[in-house]
Amino acid sequence: MMSVLERASGVLVMGVVLLDIFLTVLYARIGTGLIAERAAHLTWMAFRRAAEAAGTQRGVVLSFCGPVILLLYVLLWAVGLTLGAGLIIHPGLGTGVQAGNGPTPTDILTALYAGGSSMAIVGASDFRPATDAYRLIYLVNSLIGMSVTSLVLTYVMQVYGALRQRNALGLQLHILSAETSDAGELLARLGPRGQFSAGYSHLIAIGDAMAAMKEAHHFYPVLFYFRFQQPYYSVSAQAHLALDTASLIRSTLAGEDTAWLKEAAAVEALWRVAQMLVVTLETTFLTGDPPCAKAVDPRERQRWHVHWERAVSRLAEAGIAIAPEEAAAQSYIDLRAQWWPHIARLAPAMAYRSEDLEAR
């Protein structure tokens, strides 16, 4: 009876681990993981506490979190499969599974060793299956081991490929805004003297890249835990700059030369996909309901107005027509009120401060 329960426990453990690998690697949908997702969250919280204690080295400590979580995934899955295989093999030590030389030990550590070896290549250890049933078990374990190894290696490569794309987008936005992360500076460079015909292609490219980032975080949620010391590499900073730029276009530009830009598909796509990205991450990784629309705090309104005035000054310097000040400022504040609460909530969860996202 005990041997049956032990084998059943091993099958259950292996089943849970394989299901977690399936949901994380193959199903690839945000918020669906079992073991790995919870382990990643706990690891992130531990790194956050360690980073706060590190003082000026806070960014350095946090930069290791993403790679450590990927290593943790591999270790958890390897240990889980080894444990499951060991529990299945343990009752058969000395009968169905025998040592190549001498008497066969029957302790649990030997079972784990035999189980782990069976996940690699059949017959690659000191223990051999002696019955048809255990030969079949060894064959299945070997197929599982080789398949999981291939899937995990591919998954890691894809995660780093998506991370490279995210960093490329952040660097592109940083360069286009003259290394300021300022929407006014970005807009002034996209449409000097009010000529946005050339800069429109950049808006299309940024919108496409933002859409790719949204899907990348949907397929590989572990990207959330990869943090770089430069704020412009963060998805919250990228979404902030994209939404701020779209808000300035819709609220502040004036004149016949730029009227078409307010209704352009690229601006609409940039606005919508950046909001979708932020809300997706917010609802997945943060507890509680997303913030609802409410009256803007007067101090916050004043800060936004100062930011808008600085952007208007830069646009006027670039020769871009500006809408009447009072109406444009109010329109900008109304638009910003739709997305800023989400950014202000998401950025601290990603270990960035609100001031890290502001123009420099």
Coordinates of C-alpha atoms in Angstrom, one line a residue:
M1 CA 0.0 0.0 0.0
M2 CA 2.8 2.4 0.9
S3 CA 4.6 1.7 -2.4
V4 CA 1.4 2.5 -4.3
L5 CA 1.0 5.8 -2.5
E6 CA 4.6 6.7 -3.1
R7 CA 4.3 6.0 -6.8
A8 CA 1.1 8.0 -6.9
S9 CA 2.8 10.9 -5.1
G10 CA 5.6 10.8 -7.7
V11 CA 3.2 10.9 -10.6
L12 CA 1.3 13.8 -9.0
V13 CA 4.5 15.8 -8.4
M14 CA 5.7 15.2 -12.0
G15 CA 2.2 16.1 -13.3
V16 CA 2.2 19.4 -11.4
V17 CA 5.7 20.3 -12.6
L18 CA 4.9 19.4 -16.2
L19 CA 1.7 21.4 -16.0
D20 CA 3.6 24.4 -14.7
I21 CA 6.1 24.1 -17.6
F22 CA 3.3 23.8 -20.1
L23 CA 1.5 26.9 -18.7
T24 CA 4.7 28.9 -18.5
V25 CA 6.5 27.9 -21.7
L26 CA 4.0 26.5 -24.2
Y27 CA 0.6 28.1 -23.2
A28 CA 2.4 31.4 -22.5
R29 CA -0.3 33.6 -21.1
I30 CA 0.2 36.2 -18.4
G31 CA -1.2 35.2 -15.0
T32 CA -1.6 31.5 -15.6
G33 CA 1.5 29.9 -14.0
L34 CA 1.4 27.7 -10.9
I35 CA 4.7 27.2 -9.2
A36 CA 7.1 29.4 -11.2
E37 CA 4.9 32.5 -11.1
R38 CA 4.5 32.5 -7.4
A39 CA 8.2 31.7 -6.9
A40 CA 9.1 34.7 -9.1
H41 CA 6.9 37.0 -7.1
L42 CA 8.4 35.9 -3.8
T43 CA 11.9 36.3 -5.2
W44 CA 11.1 39.8 -6.4
M45 CA 9.8 40.8 -3.0
A46 CA 13.1 39.4 -1.4
F47 CA 15.2 41.4 -3.9
R48 CA 13.1 44.6 -3.2
R49 CA 13.9 44.3 0.6
A50 CA 17.5 43.6 -0.1
A51 CA 17.7 46.5 -2.5
E52 CA 16.3 48.9 0.1
A53 CA 18.9 47.8 2.6
A54 CA 21.7 48.3 -0.1
G55 CA 21.3 52.1 -0.2
T56 CA 23.1 53.6 -3.2
Q57 CA 23.6 50.1 -4.7
R58 CA 19.8 49.6 -4.9
G59 CA 19.8 49.5 -8.7
V60 CA 22.7 47.0 -8.9
V61 CA 20.9 44.6 -6.6
L62 CA 17.6 44.8 -8.4
S63 CA 19.3 44.3 -11.8
F64 CA 20.2 40.7 -10.8
C65 CA 16.6 39.7 -10.0
G66 CA 15.4 38.8 -13.5
P67 CA 18.3 36.4 -14.3
V68 CA 18.0 34.8 -10.8
I69 CA 14.4 34.2 -11.4
L70 CA 15.1 32.4 -14.7
L71 CA 17.7 30.2 -12.9
L72 CA 15.1 29.6 -10.2
Y73 CA 12.6 28.4 -12.8
V74 CA 15.2 25.9 -14.1
L75 CA 16.1 24.6 -10.6
L76 CA 12.5 24.3 -9.5
W77 CA 11.5 22.3 -12.6
A78 CA 14.6 20.1 -12.4
V79 CA 14.2 19.4 -8.7
G80 CA 10.5 18.8 -9.1
L81 CA 10.9 16.3 -11.9
T82 CA 13.8 14.6 -10.1
L83 CA 11.7 14.3 -6.9
G84 CA 8.7 12.9 -8.9
A85 CA 10.9 10.3 -10.7
G86 CA 12.6 9.4 -7.4
L87 CA 9.3 8.7 -5.7
I88 CA 8.2 6.5 -8.6
I89 CA 11.5 4.5 -8.7
H90 CA 12.0 4.2 -4.9
P91 CA 9.6 1.2 -4.3
G92 CA 11.4 -0.7 -7.1
L93 CA 14.9 -0.4 -5.9
G94 CA 16.4 -3.8 -5.5
T95 CA 13.7 -5.4 -7.6
G96 CA 12.6 -3.5 -10.7
V97 CA 15.7 -1.2 -10.6
Q98 CA 19.0 -2.7 -9.7
A99 CA 22.6 -1.4 -9.3
G100 CA 25.1 -2.3 -12.0
N101 CA 27.5 -3.7 -9.5
G102 CA 27.0 -5.1 -6.0
P103 CA 23.9 -4.8 -3.8
T104 CA 21.3 -2.2 -4.6
P105 CA 20.8 0.6 -2.0
T106 CA 17.1 1.3 -1.2
D107 CA 17.3 4.7 0.5
I108 CA 15.5 7.8 -0.8
L109 CA 18.7 9.5 -1.8
T110 CA 19.6 6.6 -4.1
A111 CA 16.1 6.8 -5.5
L112 CA 16.5 10.5 -6.3
Y113 CA 19.9 9.8 -7.9
A114 CA 18.4 7.1 -10.1
G115 CA 15.4 9.2 -10.9
G116 CA 17.4 12.2 -11.9
S117 CA 19.7 10.0 -14.1
S118 CA 16.6 8.5 -15.8
M119 CA 15.5 12.0 -16.8
A120 CA 18.6 12.4 -19.0
I121 CA 19.6 9.3 -21.0
V122 CA 18.5 5.8 -20.5
G123 CA 21.2 3.7 -19.0
A124 CA 23.5 6.6 -18.2
S125 CA 23.8 5.8 -14.5
D126 CA 24.8 2.9 -12.2
F127 CA 21.2 1.8 -12.0
R128 CA 19.4 -0.3 -14.6
P129 CA 15.7 -1.1 -15.0
A130 CA 15.3 -4.9 -14.6
T131 CA 11.6 -5.2 -15.5
D132 CA 9.5 -4.2 -18.5
A133 CA 7.5 -1.8 -16.4
Y134 CA 10.6 0.1 -15.2
R135 CA 12.1 0.0 -18.6
L136 CA 9.0 1.8 -19.8
I137 CA 9.3 4.3 -16.9
Y138 CA 12.9 5.0 -17.8
L139 CA 12.0 5.5 -21.4
V140 CA 9.2 8.0 -20.5
N141 CA 11.5 9.8 -18.1
S142 CA 14.2 10.1 -20.7
L143 CA 11.7 11.6 -23.2
I144 CA 10.4 14.0 -20.7
G145 CA 13.8 15.1 -19.7
M146 CA 15.0 15.7 -23.2
S147 CA 11.8 17.5 -24.2
V148 CA 11.8 19.8 -21.1
T149 CA 15.5 20.6 -21.6
S150 CA 14.8 21.7 -25.2
L151 CA 11.7 23.7 -24.2
V152 CA 13.4 25.5 -21.3
L153 CA 16.5 26.4 -23.4
T154 CA 14.2 27.8 -26.1
Y155 CA 12.2 29.7 -23.6
V156 CA 15.2 31.4 -22.1
M157 CA 16.4 32.4 -25.5
Q158 CA 13.0 33.9 -26.4
V159 CA 12.9 35.8 -23.1
Y160 CA 16.2 37.4 -23.8
G161 CA 15.2 38.2 -27.3
A162 CA 12.1 40.0 -26.1
L163 CA 14.2 41.8 -23.5
R164 CA 16.5 43.0 -26.2
Q165 CA 13.6 44.3 -28.2
R166 CA 12.3 46.2 -25.1
N167 CA 15.7 47.7 -24.5
A168 CA 15.9 48.7 -28.1
L169 CA 12.6 50.5 -27.9
G170 CA 13.7 52.3 -24.7
L171 CA 16.9 53.4 -26.3
Q172 CA 15.2 54.6 -29.4
L173 CA 12.8 56.7 -27.4
H174 CA 15.7 58.0 -25.3
I175 CA 17.7 59.0 -28.4
L176 CA 14.7 60.6 -30.2
S177 CA 14.0 62.7 -27.2
A178 CA 17.6 63.9 -27.1
E179 CA 18.3 61.8 -24.0
T180 CA 15.8 63.7 -21.9
S181 CA 12.7 61.4 -21.8
D182 CA 10.7 64.5 -22.4
A183 CA 7.6 64.3 -24.6
G184 CA 7.9 67.9 -25.6
E185 CA 11.4 67.4 -26.8
L186 CA 10.4 64.2 -28.7
L187 CA 7.5 65.9 -30.4
A188 CA 9.7 69.0 -31.3
R189 CA 12.2 66.7 -33.0
L190 CA 9.5 64.6 -34.8
G191 CA 8.0 67.7 -36.4
P192 CA 10.4 70.6 -36.8
R193 CA 8.7 73.7 -38.2
G194 CA 5.4 71.9 -38.0
Q195 CA 6.4 69.3 -40.6
F196 CA 5.4 65.9 -39.2
S197 CA 5.3 64.1 -42.5
A198 CA 8.7 62.6 -41.9
G199 CA 8.3 62.2 -38.1
Y200 CA 5.0 60.3 -38.7
S201 CA 7.0 57.2 -39.7
H202 CA 8.7 57.3 -36.3
L203 CA 5.3 57.4 -34.6
I204 CA 4.2 54.3 -36.6
A205 CA 7.4 52.5 -35.7
I206 CA 7.0 53.4 -32.0
G207 CA 3.4 52.2 -32.0
D208 CA 4.4 48.9 -33.6
A209 CA 7.2 48.4 -31.1
M210 CA 4.8 49.2 -28.2
A211 CA 2.4 46.6 -29.5
A212 CA 5.2 44.1 -29.7
M213 CA 6.1 44.9 -26.1
K214 CA 2.6 44.4 -25.0
E215 CA 2.5 41.0 -26.5
A216 CA 6.0 40.1 -25.3
H217 CA 5.0 40.8 -21.6
H218 CA 1.8 38.8 -22.3
F219 CA 3.8 35.8 -23.5
Y220 CA 6.7 36.2 -21.1
P221 CA 5.5 37.7 -17.8
V222 CA 9.0 37.1 -16.3
L223 CA 10.1 40.2 -18.3
F224 CA 8.3 42.3 -15.5
Y225 CA 11.2 41.3 -13.1
F226 CA 14.1 42.4 -15.4
R227 CA 15.2 45.8 -14.2
F228 CA 18.0 48.0 -15.5
Q229 CA 19.6 50.9 -13.7
Q230 CA 18.7 53.3 -16.6
P231 CA 15.0 54.2 -16.2
Y232 CA 14.4 54.6 -19.9
Y233 CA 14.7 50.8 -20.3
S234 CA 11.7 50.2 -18.1
V235 CA 8.3 49.5 -19.7
S236 CA 6.6 52.1 -17.4
A237 CA 9.0 54.8 -18.6
Q238 CA 8.4 53.9 -22.2
A239 CA 4.6 53.9 -21.7
H240 CA 4.8 57.2 -19.9
L241 CA 6.7 58.9 -22.7
A242 CA 4.3 57.4 -25.4
L243 CA 1.2 58.5 -23.6
D244 CA 2.6 61.9 -22.8
T245 CA 3.5 62.4 -26.4
A246 CA 0.0 61.4 -27.6
S247 CA -1.6 63.7 -25.0
L248 CA 0.4 66.7 -26.3
I249 CA -0.5 65.9 -29.9
R250 CA -4.2 65.7 -29.1
S251 CA -4.4 68.7 -26.8
T252 CA -1.7 71.2 -27.8
L253 CA -1.0 71.2 -31.5
A254 CA -2.9 73.6 -33.7
G255 CA -3.0 74.8 -37.3
E256 CA -4.0 73.2 -40.6
D257 CA -0.5 71.6 -41.0
T258 CA -1.0 69.4 -37.9
A259 CA -4.7 68.9 -37.7
W260 CA -4.5 65.6 -39.6
L261 CA -2.0 64.3 -37.0
K262 CA -4.6 64.4 -34.2
E263 CA -6.8 62.0 -36.0
A264 CA -4.0 59.8 -37.4
A265 CA -4.1 56.1 -36.9
A266 CA -0.6 56.0 -35.6
V267 CA -1.4 58.4 -32.7
E268 CA -4.5 56.4 -31.9
A269 CA -2.6 53.2 -31.9
L270 CA 0.2 54.6 -29.7
W271 CA -2.4 55.9 -27.2
R272 CA -4.4 52.7 -27.0
V273 CA -1.6 50.1 -27.0
A274 CA 0.4 52.0 -24.3
Q275 CA -2.7 52.1 -22.1
M276 CA -3.3 48.4 -22.7
L277 CA 0.3 47.5 -21.8
V278 CA 0.1 49.4 -18.5
V279 CA -3.3 48.1 -17.5
T280 CA -2.3 44.5 -18.4
L281 CA 0.8 44.7 -16.1
E282 CA -1.1 46.5 -13.4
T283 CA -4.0 44.0 -13.2
T284 CA -1.6 41.0 -13.3
F285 CA 1.1 42.0 -10.9
L286 CA -0.6 44.4 -8.5
T287 CA -3.3 43.6 -5.9
G288 CA -6.5 45.6 -5.7
D289 CA -8.6 47.2 -8.4
P290 CA -7.1 49.7 -10.9
P291 CA -7.6 53.3 -10.0
C292 CA -10.8 54.9 -11.1
A293 CA -11.3 58.4 -12.5
K294 CA -11.4 61.1 -9.8
A295 CA -10.7 64.7 -9.3
V296 CA -7.0 65.7 -9.8
D297 CA -5.2 67.0 -6.7
P298 CA -4.5 70.7 -7.0
R299 CA -0.8 70.2 -6.4
E300 CA -0.7 67.5 -9.0
R301 CA -2.6 69.7 -11.4
Q302 CA -0.1 72.5 -10.9
R303 CA 2.8 70.1 -11.5
W304 CA 1.2 68.9 -14.8
H305 CA 0.6 72.5 -15.8
V306 CA 4.3 73.4 -15.3
H307 CA 5.3 70.3 -17.3
W308 CA 2.9 71.3 -20.1
E309 CA 4.2 74.9 -20.2
R310 CA 7.7 73.6 -20.6
A311 CA 6.6 71.4 -23.4
V312 CA 4.8 74.3 -25.1
S313 CA 7.9 76.4 -24.8
R314 CA 10.0 73.8 -26.6
L315 CA 7.3 73.3 -29.3
A316 CA 7.1 77.0 -30.0
E317 CA 10.9 77.1 -30.2
A318 CA 10.7 74.4 -32.9
G319 CA 8.2 76.4 -34.9
I320 CA 5.2 74.3 -34.2
A321 CA 1.8 76.0 -33.9
I322 CA 0.2 75.8 -30.5
A323 CA -3.5 75.9 -29.6
P324 CA -4.9 78.6 -27.3
E325 CA -3.3 78.2 -23.9
E326 CA -6.2 77.9 -21.5
A327 CA -8.1 75.3 -23.5
A328 CA -5.0 73.4 -24.5
A329 CA -3.7 73.2 -20.9
Q330 CA -7.1 71.9 -19.7
S331 CA -7.3 69.4 -22.5
Y332 CA -3.8 68.1 -21.7
I333 CA -4.6 67.8 -18.0
D334 CA -7.8 65.9 -18.7
L335 CA -6.0 63.4 -21.0
R336 CA -3.2 63.0 -18.5
A337 CA -5.6 62.2 -15.7
Q338 CA -6.7 59.2 -17.7
W339 CA -3.4 57.4 -17.7
W340 CA -1.1 59.0 -15.0
P341 CA -2.7 57.2 -12.0
H342 CA -2.0 53.8 -13.7
I343 CA 1.7 54.8 -14.4
A344 CA 2.1 56.2 -10.8
R345 CA 0.8 52.8 -9.5
L346 CA 2.9 50.6 -11.8
A347 CA 6.2 52.3 -11.6
P348 CA 6.8 51.8 -7.8
A349 CA 5.8 48.1 -8.3
M350 CA 8.6 47.8 -10.8
A351 CA 11.0 49.5 -8.3
Y352 CA 11.1 52.9 -10.1
R353 CA 10.1 56.1 -8.5
S354 CA 7.8 58.6 -10.2
E355 CA 10.6 61.1 -10.5
D356 CA 12.6 58.5 -12.5
L357 CA 10.0 58.8 -15.3
E358 CA 10.0 62.6 -15.5
A359 CA 11.9 64.6 -18.1
R360 CA 15.6 65.3 -17.4

